[in-house]
mmCIF file of C-alpha atoms in Angstrom:
data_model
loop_
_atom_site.group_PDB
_atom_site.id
_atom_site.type_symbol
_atom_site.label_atom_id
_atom_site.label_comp_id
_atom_site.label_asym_id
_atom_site.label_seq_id
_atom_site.Cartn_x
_atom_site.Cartn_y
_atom_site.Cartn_z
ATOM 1 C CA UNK A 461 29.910 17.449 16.843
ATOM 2 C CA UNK A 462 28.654 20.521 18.632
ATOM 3 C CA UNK A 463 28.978 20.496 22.510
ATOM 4 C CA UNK A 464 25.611 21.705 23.209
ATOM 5 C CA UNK A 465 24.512 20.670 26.441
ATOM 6 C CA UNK A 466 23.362 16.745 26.578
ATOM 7 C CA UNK A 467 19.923 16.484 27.662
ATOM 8 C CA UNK A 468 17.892 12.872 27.688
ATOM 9 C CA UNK A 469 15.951 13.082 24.216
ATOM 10 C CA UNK A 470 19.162 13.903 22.266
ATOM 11 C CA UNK A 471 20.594 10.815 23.926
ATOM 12 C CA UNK A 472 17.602 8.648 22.846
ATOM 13 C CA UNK A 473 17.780 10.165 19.302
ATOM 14 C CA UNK A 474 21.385 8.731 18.893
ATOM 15 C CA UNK A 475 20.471 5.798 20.150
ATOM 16 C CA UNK A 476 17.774 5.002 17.812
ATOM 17 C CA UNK A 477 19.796 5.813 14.929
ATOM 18 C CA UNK A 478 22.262 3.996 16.362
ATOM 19 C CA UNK A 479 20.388 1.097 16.756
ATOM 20 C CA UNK A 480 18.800 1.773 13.010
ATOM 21 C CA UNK A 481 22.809 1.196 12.058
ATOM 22 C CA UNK A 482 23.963 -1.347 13.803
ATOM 23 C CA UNK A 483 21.075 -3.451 15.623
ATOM 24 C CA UNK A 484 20.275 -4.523 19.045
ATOM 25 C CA UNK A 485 23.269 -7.299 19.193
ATOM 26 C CA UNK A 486 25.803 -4.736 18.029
ATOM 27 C CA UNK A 487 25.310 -0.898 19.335
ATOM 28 C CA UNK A 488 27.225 0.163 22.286
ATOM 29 C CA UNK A 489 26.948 2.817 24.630
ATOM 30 C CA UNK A 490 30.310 4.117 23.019
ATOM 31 C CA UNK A 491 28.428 4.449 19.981
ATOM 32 C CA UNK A 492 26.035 6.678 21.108
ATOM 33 C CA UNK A 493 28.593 8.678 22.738
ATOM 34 C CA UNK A 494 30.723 8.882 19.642
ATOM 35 C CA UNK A 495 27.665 9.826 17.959
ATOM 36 C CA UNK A 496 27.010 12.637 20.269
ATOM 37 C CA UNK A 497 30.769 13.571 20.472
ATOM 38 C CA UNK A 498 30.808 13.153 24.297
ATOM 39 C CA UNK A 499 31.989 10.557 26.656
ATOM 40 C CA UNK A 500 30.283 7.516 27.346
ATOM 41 C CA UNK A 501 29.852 8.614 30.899
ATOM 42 C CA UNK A 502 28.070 11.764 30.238
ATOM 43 C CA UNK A 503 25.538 9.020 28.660
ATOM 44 C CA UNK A 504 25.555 7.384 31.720
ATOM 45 C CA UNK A 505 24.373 10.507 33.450
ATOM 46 C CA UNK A 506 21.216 10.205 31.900
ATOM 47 C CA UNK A 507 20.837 6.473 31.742
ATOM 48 C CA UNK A 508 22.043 4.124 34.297
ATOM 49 C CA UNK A 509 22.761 1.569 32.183
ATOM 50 C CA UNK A 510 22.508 -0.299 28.792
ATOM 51 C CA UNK A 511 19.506 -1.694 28.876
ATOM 52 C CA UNK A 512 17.992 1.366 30.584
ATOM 53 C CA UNK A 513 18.562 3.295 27.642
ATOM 54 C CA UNK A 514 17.721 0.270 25.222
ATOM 55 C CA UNK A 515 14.277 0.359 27.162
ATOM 56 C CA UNK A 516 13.785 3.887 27.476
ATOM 57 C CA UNK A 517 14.257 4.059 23.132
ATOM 58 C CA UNK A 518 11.740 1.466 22.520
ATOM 59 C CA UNK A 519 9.399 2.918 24.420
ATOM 60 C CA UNK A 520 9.583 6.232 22.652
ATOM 61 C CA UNK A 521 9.798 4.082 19.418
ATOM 62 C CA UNK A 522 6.808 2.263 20.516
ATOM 63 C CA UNK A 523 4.692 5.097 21.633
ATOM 64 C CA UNK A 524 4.666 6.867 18.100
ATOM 65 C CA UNK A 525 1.552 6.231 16.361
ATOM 66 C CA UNK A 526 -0.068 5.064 19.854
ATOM 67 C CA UNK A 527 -2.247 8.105 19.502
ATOM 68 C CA UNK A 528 -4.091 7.179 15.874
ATOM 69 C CA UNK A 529 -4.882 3.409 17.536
ATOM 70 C CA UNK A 530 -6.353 5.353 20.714
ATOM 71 C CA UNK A 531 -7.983 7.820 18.676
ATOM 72 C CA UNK A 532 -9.452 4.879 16.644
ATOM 73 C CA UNK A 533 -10.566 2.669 19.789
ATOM 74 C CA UNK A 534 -12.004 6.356 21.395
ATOM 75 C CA UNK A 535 -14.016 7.354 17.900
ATOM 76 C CA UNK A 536 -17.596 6.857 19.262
ATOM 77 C CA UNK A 537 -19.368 7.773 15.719
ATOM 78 C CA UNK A 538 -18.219 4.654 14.232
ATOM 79 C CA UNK A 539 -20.447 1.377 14.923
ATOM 80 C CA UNK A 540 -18.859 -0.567 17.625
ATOM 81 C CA UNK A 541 -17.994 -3.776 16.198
ATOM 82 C CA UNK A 542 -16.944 -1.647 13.131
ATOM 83 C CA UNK A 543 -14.679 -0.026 15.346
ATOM 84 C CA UNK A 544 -13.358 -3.323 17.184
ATOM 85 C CA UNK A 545 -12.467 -4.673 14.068
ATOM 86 C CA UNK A 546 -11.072 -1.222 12.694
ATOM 87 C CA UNK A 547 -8.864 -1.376 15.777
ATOM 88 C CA UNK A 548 -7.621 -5.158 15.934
ATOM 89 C CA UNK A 549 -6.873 -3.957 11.828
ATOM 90 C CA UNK A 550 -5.113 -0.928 12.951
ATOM 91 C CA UNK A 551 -2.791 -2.661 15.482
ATOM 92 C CA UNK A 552 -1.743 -5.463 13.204
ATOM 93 C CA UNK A 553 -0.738 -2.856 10.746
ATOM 94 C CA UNK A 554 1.335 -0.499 12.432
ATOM 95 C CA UNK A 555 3.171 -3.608 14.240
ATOM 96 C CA UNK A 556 3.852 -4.590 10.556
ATOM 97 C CA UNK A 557 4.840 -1.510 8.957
ATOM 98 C CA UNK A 558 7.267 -1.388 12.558
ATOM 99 C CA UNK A 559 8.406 -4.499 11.764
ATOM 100 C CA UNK A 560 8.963 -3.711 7.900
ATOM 101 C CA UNK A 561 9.866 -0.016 8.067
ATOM 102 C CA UNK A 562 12.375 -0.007 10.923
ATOM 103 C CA UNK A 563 13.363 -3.560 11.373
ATOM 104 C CA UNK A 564 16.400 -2.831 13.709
ATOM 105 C CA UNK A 565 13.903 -1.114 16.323
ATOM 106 C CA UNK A 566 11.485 -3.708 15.891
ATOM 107 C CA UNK A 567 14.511 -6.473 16.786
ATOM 108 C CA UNK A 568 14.936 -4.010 19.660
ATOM 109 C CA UNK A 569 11.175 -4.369 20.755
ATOM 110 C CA UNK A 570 10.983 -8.169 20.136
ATOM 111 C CA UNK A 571 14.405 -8.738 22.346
ATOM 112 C CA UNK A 572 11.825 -6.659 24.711
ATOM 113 C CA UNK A 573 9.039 -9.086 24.779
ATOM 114 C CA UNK A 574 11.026 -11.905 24.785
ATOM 115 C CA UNK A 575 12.924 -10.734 28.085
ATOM 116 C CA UNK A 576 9.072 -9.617 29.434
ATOM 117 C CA UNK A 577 10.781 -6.402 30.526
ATOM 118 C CA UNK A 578 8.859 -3.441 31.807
ATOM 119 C CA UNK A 579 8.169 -1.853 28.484
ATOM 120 C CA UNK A 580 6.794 -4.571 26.832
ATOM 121 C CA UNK A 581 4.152 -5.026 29.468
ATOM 122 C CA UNK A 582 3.843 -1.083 29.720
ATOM 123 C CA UNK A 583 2.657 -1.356 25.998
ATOM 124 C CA UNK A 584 0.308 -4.263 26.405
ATOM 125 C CA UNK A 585 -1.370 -2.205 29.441
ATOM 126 C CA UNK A 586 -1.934 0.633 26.642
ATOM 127 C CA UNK A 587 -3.432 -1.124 24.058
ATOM 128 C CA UNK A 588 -5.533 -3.500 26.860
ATOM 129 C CA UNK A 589 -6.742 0.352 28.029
ATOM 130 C CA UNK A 590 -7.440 0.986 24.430
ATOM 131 C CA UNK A 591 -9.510 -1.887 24.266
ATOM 132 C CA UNK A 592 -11.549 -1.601 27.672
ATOM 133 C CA UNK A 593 -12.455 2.038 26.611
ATOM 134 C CA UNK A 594 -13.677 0.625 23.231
ATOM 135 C CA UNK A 595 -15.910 -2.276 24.562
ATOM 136 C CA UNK A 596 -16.796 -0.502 27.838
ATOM 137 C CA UNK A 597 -18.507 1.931 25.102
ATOM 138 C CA UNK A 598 -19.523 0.059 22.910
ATOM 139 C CA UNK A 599 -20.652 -3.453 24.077
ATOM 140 C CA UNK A 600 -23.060 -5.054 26.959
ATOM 141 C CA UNK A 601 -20.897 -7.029 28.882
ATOM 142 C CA UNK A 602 -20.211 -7.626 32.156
ATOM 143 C CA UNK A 603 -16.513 -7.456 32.851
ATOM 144 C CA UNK A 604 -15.387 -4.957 29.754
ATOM 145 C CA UNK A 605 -11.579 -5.371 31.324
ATOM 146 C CA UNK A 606 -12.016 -9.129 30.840
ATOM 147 C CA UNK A 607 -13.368 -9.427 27.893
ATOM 148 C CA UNK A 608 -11.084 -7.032 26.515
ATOM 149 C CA UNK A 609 -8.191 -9.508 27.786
ATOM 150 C CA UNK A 610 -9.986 -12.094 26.182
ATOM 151 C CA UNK A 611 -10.123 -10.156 22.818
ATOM 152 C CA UNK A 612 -6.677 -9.680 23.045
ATOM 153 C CA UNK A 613 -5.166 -12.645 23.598
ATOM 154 C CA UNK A 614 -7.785 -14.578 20.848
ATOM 155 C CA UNK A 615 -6.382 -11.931 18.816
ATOM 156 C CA UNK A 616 -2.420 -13.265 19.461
ATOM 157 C CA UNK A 617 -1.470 -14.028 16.334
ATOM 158 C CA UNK A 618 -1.863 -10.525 14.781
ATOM 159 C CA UNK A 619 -0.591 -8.056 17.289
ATOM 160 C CA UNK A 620 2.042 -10.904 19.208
ATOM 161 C CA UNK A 621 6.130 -10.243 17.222
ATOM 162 C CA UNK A 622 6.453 -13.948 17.500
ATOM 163 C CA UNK A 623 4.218 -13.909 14.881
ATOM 164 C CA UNK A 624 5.874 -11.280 12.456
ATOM 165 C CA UNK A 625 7.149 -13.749 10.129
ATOM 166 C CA UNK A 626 3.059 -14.519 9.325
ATOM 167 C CA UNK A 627 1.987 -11.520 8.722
ATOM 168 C CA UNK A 628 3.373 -11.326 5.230
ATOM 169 C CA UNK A 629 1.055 -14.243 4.216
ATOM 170 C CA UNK A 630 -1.731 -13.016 2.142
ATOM 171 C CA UNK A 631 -4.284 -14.214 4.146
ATOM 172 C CA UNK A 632 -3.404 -12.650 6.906
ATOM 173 C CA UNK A 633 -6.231 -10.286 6.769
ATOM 174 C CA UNK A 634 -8.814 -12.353 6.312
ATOM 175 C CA UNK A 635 -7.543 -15.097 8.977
ATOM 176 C CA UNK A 636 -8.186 -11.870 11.022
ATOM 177 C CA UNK A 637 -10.922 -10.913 9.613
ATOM 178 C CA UNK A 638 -12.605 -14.847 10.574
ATOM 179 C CA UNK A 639 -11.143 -14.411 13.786
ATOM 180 C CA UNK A 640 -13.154 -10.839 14.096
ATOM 181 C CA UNK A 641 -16.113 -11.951 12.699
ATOM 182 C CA UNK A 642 -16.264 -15.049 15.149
ATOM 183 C CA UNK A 643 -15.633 -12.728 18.133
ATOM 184 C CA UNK A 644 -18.325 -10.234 17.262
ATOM 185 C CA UNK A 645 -20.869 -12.722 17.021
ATOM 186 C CA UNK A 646 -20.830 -12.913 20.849
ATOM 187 C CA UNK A 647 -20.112 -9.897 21.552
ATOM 188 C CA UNK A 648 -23.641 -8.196 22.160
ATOM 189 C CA UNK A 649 -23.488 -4.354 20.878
ATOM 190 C CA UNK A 650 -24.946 -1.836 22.800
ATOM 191 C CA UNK A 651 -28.036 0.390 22.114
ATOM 192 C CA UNK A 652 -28.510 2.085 18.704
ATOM 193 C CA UNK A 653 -25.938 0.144 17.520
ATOM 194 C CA UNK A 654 -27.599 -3.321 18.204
ATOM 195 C CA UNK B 718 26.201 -53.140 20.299
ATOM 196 C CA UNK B 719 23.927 -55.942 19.151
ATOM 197 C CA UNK B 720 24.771 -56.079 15.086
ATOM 198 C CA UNK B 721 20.600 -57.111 14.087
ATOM 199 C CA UNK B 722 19.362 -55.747 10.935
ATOM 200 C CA UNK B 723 19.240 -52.084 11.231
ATOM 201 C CA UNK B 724 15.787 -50.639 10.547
ATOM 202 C CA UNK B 725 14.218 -46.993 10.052
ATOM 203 C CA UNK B 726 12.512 -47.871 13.534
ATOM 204 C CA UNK B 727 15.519 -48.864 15.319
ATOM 205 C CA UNK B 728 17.449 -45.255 13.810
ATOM 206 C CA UNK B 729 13.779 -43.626 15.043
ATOM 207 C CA UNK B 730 14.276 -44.729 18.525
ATOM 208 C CA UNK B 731 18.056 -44.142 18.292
ATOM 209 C CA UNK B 732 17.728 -40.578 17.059
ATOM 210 C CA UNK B 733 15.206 -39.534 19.804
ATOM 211 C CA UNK B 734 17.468 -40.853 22.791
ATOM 212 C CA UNK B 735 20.388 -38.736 21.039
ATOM 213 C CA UNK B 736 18.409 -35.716 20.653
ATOM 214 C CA UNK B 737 17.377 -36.391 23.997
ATOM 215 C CA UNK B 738 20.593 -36.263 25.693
ATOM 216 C CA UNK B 739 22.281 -33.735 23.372
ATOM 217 C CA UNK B 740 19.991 -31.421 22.239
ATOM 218 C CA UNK B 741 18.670 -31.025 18.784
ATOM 219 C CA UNK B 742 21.562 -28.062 18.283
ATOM 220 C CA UNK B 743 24.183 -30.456 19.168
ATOM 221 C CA UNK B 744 23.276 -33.508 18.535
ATOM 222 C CA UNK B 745 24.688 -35.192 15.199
ATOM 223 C CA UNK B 746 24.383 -38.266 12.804
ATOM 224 C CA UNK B 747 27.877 -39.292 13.835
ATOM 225 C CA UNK B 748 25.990 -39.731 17.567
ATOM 226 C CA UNK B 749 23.020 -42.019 16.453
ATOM 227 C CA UNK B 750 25.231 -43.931 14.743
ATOM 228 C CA UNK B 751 27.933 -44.575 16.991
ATOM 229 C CA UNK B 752 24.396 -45.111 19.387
ATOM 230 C CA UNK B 753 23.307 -48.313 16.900
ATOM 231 C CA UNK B 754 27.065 -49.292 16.521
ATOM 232 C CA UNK B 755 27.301 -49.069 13.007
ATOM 233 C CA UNK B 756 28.556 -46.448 10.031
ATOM 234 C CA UNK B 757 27.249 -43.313 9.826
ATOM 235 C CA UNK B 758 26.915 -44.651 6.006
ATOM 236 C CA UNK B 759 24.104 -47.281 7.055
ATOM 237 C CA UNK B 760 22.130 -44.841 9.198
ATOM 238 C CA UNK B 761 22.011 -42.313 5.706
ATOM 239 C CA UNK B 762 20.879 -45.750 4.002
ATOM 240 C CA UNK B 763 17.662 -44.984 5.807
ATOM 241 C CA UNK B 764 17.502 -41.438 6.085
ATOM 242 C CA UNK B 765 19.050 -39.229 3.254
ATOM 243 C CA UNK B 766 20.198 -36.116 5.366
ATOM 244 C CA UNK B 767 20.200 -35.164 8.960
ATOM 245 C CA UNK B 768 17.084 -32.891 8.253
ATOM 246 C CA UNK B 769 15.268 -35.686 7.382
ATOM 247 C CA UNK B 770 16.026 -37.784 10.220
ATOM 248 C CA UNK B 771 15.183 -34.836 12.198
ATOM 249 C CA UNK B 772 12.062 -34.463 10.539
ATOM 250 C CA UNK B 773 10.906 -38.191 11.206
ATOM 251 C CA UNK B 774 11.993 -38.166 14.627
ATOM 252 C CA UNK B 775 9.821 -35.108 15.266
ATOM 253 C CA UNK B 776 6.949 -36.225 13.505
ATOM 254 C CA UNK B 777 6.254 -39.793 15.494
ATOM 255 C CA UNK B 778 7.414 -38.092 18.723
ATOM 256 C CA UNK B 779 4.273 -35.319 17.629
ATOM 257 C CA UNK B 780 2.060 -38.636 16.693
ATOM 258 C CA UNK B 781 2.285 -39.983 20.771
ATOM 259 C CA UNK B 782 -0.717 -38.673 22.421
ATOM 260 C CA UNK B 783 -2.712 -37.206 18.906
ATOM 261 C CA UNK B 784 -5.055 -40.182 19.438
ATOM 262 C CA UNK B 785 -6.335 -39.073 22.286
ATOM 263 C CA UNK B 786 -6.768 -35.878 21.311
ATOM 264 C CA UNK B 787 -8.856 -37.264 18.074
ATOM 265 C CA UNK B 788 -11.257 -39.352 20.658
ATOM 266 C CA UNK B 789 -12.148 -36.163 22.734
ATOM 267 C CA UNK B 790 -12.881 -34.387 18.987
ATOM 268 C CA UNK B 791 -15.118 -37.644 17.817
ATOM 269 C CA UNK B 792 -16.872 -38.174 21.794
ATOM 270 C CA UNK B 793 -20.413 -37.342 20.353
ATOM 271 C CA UNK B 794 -21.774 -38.384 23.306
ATOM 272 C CA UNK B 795 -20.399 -35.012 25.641
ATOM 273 C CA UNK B 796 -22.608 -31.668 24.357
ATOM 274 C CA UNK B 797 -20.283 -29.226 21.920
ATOM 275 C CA UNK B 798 -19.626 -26.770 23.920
ATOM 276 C CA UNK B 799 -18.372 -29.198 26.440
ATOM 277 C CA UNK B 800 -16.412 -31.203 23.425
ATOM 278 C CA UNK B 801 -14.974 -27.944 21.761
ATOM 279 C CA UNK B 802 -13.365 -26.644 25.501
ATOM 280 C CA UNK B 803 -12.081 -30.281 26.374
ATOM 281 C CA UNK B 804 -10.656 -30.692 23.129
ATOM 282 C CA UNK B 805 -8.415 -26.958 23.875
ATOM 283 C CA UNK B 806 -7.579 -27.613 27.030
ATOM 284 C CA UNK B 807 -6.291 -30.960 26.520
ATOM 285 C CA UNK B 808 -4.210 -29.685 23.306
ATOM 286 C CA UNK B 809 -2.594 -27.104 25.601
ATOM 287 C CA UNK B 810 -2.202 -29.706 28.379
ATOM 288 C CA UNK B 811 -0.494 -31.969 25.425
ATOM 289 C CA UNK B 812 1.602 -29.236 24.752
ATOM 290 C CA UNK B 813 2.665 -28.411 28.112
ATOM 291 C CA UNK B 814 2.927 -31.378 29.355
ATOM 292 C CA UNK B 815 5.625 -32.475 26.265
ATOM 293 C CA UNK B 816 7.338 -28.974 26.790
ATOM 294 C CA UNK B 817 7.664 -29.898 30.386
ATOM 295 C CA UNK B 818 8.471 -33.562 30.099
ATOM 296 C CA UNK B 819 10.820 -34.179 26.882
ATOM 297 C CA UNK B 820 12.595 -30.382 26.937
ATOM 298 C CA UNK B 821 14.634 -31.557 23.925
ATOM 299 C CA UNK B 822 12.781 -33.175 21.498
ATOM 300 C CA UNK B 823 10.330 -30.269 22.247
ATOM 301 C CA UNK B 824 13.115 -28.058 21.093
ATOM 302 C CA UNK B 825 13.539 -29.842 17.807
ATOM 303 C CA UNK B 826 10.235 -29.362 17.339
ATOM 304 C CA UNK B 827 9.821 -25.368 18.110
ATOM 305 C CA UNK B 828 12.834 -25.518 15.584
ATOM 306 C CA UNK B 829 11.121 -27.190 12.549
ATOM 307 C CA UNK B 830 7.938 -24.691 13.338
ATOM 308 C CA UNK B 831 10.510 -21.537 13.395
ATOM 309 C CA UNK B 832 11.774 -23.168 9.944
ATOM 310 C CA UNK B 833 8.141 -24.042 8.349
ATOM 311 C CA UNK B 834 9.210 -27.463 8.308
ATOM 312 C CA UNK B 835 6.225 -29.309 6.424
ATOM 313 C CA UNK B 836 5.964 -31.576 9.778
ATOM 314 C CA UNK B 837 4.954 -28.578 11.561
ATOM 315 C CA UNK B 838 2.397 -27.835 8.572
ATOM 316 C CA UNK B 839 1.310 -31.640 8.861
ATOM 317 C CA UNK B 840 0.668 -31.252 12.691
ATOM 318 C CA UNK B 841 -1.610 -28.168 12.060
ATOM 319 C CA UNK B 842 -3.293 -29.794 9.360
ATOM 320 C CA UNK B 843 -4.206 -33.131 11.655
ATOM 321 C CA UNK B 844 -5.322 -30.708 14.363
ATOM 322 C CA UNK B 845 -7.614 -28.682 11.948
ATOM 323 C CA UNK B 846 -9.059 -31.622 11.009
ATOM 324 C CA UNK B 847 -9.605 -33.093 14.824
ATOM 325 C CA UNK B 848 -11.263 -28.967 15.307
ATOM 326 C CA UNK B 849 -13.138 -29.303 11.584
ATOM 327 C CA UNK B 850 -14.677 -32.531 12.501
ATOM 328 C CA UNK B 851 -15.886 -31.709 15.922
ATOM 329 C CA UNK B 852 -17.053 -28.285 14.342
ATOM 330 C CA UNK B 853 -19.115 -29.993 11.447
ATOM 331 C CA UNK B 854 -20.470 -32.543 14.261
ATOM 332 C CA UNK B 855 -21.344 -29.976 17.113
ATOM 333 C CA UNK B 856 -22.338 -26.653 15.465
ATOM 334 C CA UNK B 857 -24.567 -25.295 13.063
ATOM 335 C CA UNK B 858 -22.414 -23.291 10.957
ATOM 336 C CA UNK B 859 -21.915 -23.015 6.829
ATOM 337 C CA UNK B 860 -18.254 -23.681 6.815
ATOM 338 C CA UNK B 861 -16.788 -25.888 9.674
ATOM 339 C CA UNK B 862 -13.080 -25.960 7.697
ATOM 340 C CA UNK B 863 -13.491 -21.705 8.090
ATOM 341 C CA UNK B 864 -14.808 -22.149 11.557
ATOM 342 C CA UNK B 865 -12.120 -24.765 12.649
ATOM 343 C CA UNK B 866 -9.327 -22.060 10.949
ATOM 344 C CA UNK B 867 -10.181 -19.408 12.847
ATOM 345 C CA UNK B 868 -11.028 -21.293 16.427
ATOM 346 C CA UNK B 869 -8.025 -22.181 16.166
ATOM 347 C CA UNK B 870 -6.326 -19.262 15.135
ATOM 348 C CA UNK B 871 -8.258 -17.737 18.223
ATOM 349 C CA UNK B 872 -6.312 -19.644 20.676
ATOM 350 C CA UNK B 873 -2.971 -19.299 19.254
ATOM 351 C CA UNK B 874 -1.798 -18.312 22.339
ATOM 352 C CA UNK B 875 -2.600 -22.271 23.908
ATOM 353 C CA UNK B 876 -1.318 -23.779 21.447
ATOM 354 C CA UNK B 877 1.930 -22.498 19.593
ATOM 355 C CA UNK B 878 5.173 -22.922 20.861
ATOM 356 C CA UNK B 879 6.083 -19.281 20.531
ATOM 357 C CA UNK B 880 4.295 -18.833 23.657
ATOM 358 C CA UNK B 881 5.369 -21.918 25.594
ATOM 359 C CA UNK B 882 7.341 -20.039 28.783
ATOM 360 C CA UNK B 883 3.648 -17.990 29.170
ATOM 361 C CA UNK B 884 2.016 -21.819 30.060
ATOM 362 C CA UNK B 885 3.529 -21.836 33.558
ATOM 363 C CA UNK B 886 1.497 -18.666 34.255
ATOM 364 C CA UNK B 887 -1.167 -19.349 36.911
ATOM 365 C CA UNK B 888 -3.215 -17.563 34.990
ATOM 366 C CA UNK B 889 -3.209 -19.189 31.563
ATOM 367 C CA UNK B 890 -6.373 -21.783 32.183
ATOM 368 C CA UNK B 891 -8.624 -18.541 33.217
ATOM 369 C CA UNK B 892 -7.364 -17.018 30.280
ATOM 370 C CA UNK B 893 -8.337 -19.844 27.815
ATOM 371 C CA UNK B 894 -11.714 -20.421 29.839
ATOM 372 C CA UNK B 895 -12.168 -16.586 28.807
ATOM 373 C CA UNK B 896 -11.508 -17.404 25.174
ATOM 374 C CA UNK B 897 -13.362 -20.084 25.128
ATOM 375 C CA UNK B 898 -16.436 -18.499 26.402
ATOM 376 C CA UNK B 899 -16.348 -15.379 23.962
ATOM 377 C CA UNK B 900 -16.076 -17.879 21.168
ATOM 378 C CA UNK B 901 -19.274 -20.300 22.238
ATOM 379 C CA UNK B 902 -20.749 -17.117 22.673
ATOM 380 C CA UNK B 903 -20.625 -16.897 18.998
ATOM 381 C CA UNK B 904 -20.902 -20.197 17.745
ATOM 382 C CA UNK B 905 -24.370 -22.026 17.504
ATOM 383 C CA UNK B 906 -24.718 -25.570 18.604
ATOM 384 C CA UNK B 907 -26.738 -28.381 16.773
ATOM 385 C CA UNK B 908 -30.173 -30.163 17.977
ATOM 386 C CA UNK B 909 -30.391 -31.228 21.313
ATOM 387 C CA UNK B 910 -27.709 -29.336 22.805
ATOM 388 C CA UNK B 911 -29.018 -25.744 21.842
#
């Protein structure tokens, strides 16, 4: 291994792929510093502790690909209840290409949620931002923060990892798809778009 | 132990005090029987496997308290909008309340909904049909199966046991209230109550 300095991202690098290797239940600190050919307390330099640096991966992990979903909810050309239903589309698709792409990480991020630790509720308060922006723009409502929590959690089932195992069901898309069309039937659109 | 004839009710009630007190990971046929004072032997007489006594246990434990859930579907006489949010609130109060009350046998049945245990499949089904009928009774819309699927789908969140630790949340009524208005929002009601 070369000995250049240790800064913070190459420490998260090795963890992912350590993770990637041998899971959440299994990787060890002294993995990632045997990856890294240094001591398990220059990792603790960095990060306090275990589950600091567990935390601090899946949030990088989870923050790739955040941009296309914001880019998506923040795309005012697009019709807005084409773009709420391009959106709730988008999010249950990169959580399932997570889930089958990089399974380990996923396990990683599910552990997360299940715990309710910081980072999970760090990426609901994204994508709930997402959505505000989105209806804010796009839809007459009062409360666009509330009904944007409301979206969300009628939309459970496709974005929630308790769920993962469902998503490989066929009709997965068009249970969302009946769930989207429901919505947007009281959701009034705003101006041109109406 | 009283030695009367030994039958698949008397096993029924036997198996759900076991699971009860053990747990449904810990709990075995050797217990139930020892419970009823007679072979293991007789109690598989009944029951062909320890899945399947599982199963049966789970499913009459489910049955308690679906009655009353099917009245507040069939109550013509309360408006649908009124009908549609009773009927959600009191599954989630259902669920909450057996969660809260009978940890265990709850347990056994979060398990056989993990494993896609047709009793799980059977309790969806009888629900759908409870949402389907109030649906085709209260609301003016081409497909109340479709409608009743994706209601319910809607409010995953209130009613699967995936998300039974978020049900002590304070919040969790407002939240379904929310879901429940965005989806009358959408949803047309028959005749007099329009």
């Amino acid at each position: 291994m070369a000995k250049v300095p240790l800064d913070a991202e190459a420490v998260l690098s090795a963890t992912e792929e350590v993770l990637r290797r041998h899971g959440p239940a299994k990787a060890t600190v002294v993995d990632v510093a045997r990856a890294l050919g240094v001591s398990h307390t220059a990792v603790y330099k960095h990060f306090p502790s275990k589950a600091a640096l567990r935390e601090a991966v899946t949030r990088r992990w989870l923050d790739r690909g955040r941009d296309s979903l914001a880019a998506i909810a923040a795309d005012t050309s697009s019709a807005p209840a084409a773009r709420l239903r391009g959106w709730l589309f988008a999010v249950l698709a990169a959580k399932r290409a997570k889930a089958t792409e990089d399974p380990q990480l996923y396990a990683a991020y599910a552990l997360l949620v299940a715990e309710h630790s910081d980072v999970a509720a760090e990426h609901v308060a994204d994508l709930l931002e997402q959505l505000r922006t989105l209806i804010a723009d796009g839809f007459a409502v009062p409360d666009p923060a509330a009904t944007a929590r409301a979206v969300f959690d009628a939309t459970t089932r496709f974005h929630h990892p308790a769920h993962t195992a469902e998503w490989d069901c066929a009709a997965i898309e068009s249970d969302l798809d009946a769930v989207c069309a429901l919505l947007l039937d009281g959701l009034p659109q705003k101006g041109n778009f109406s």
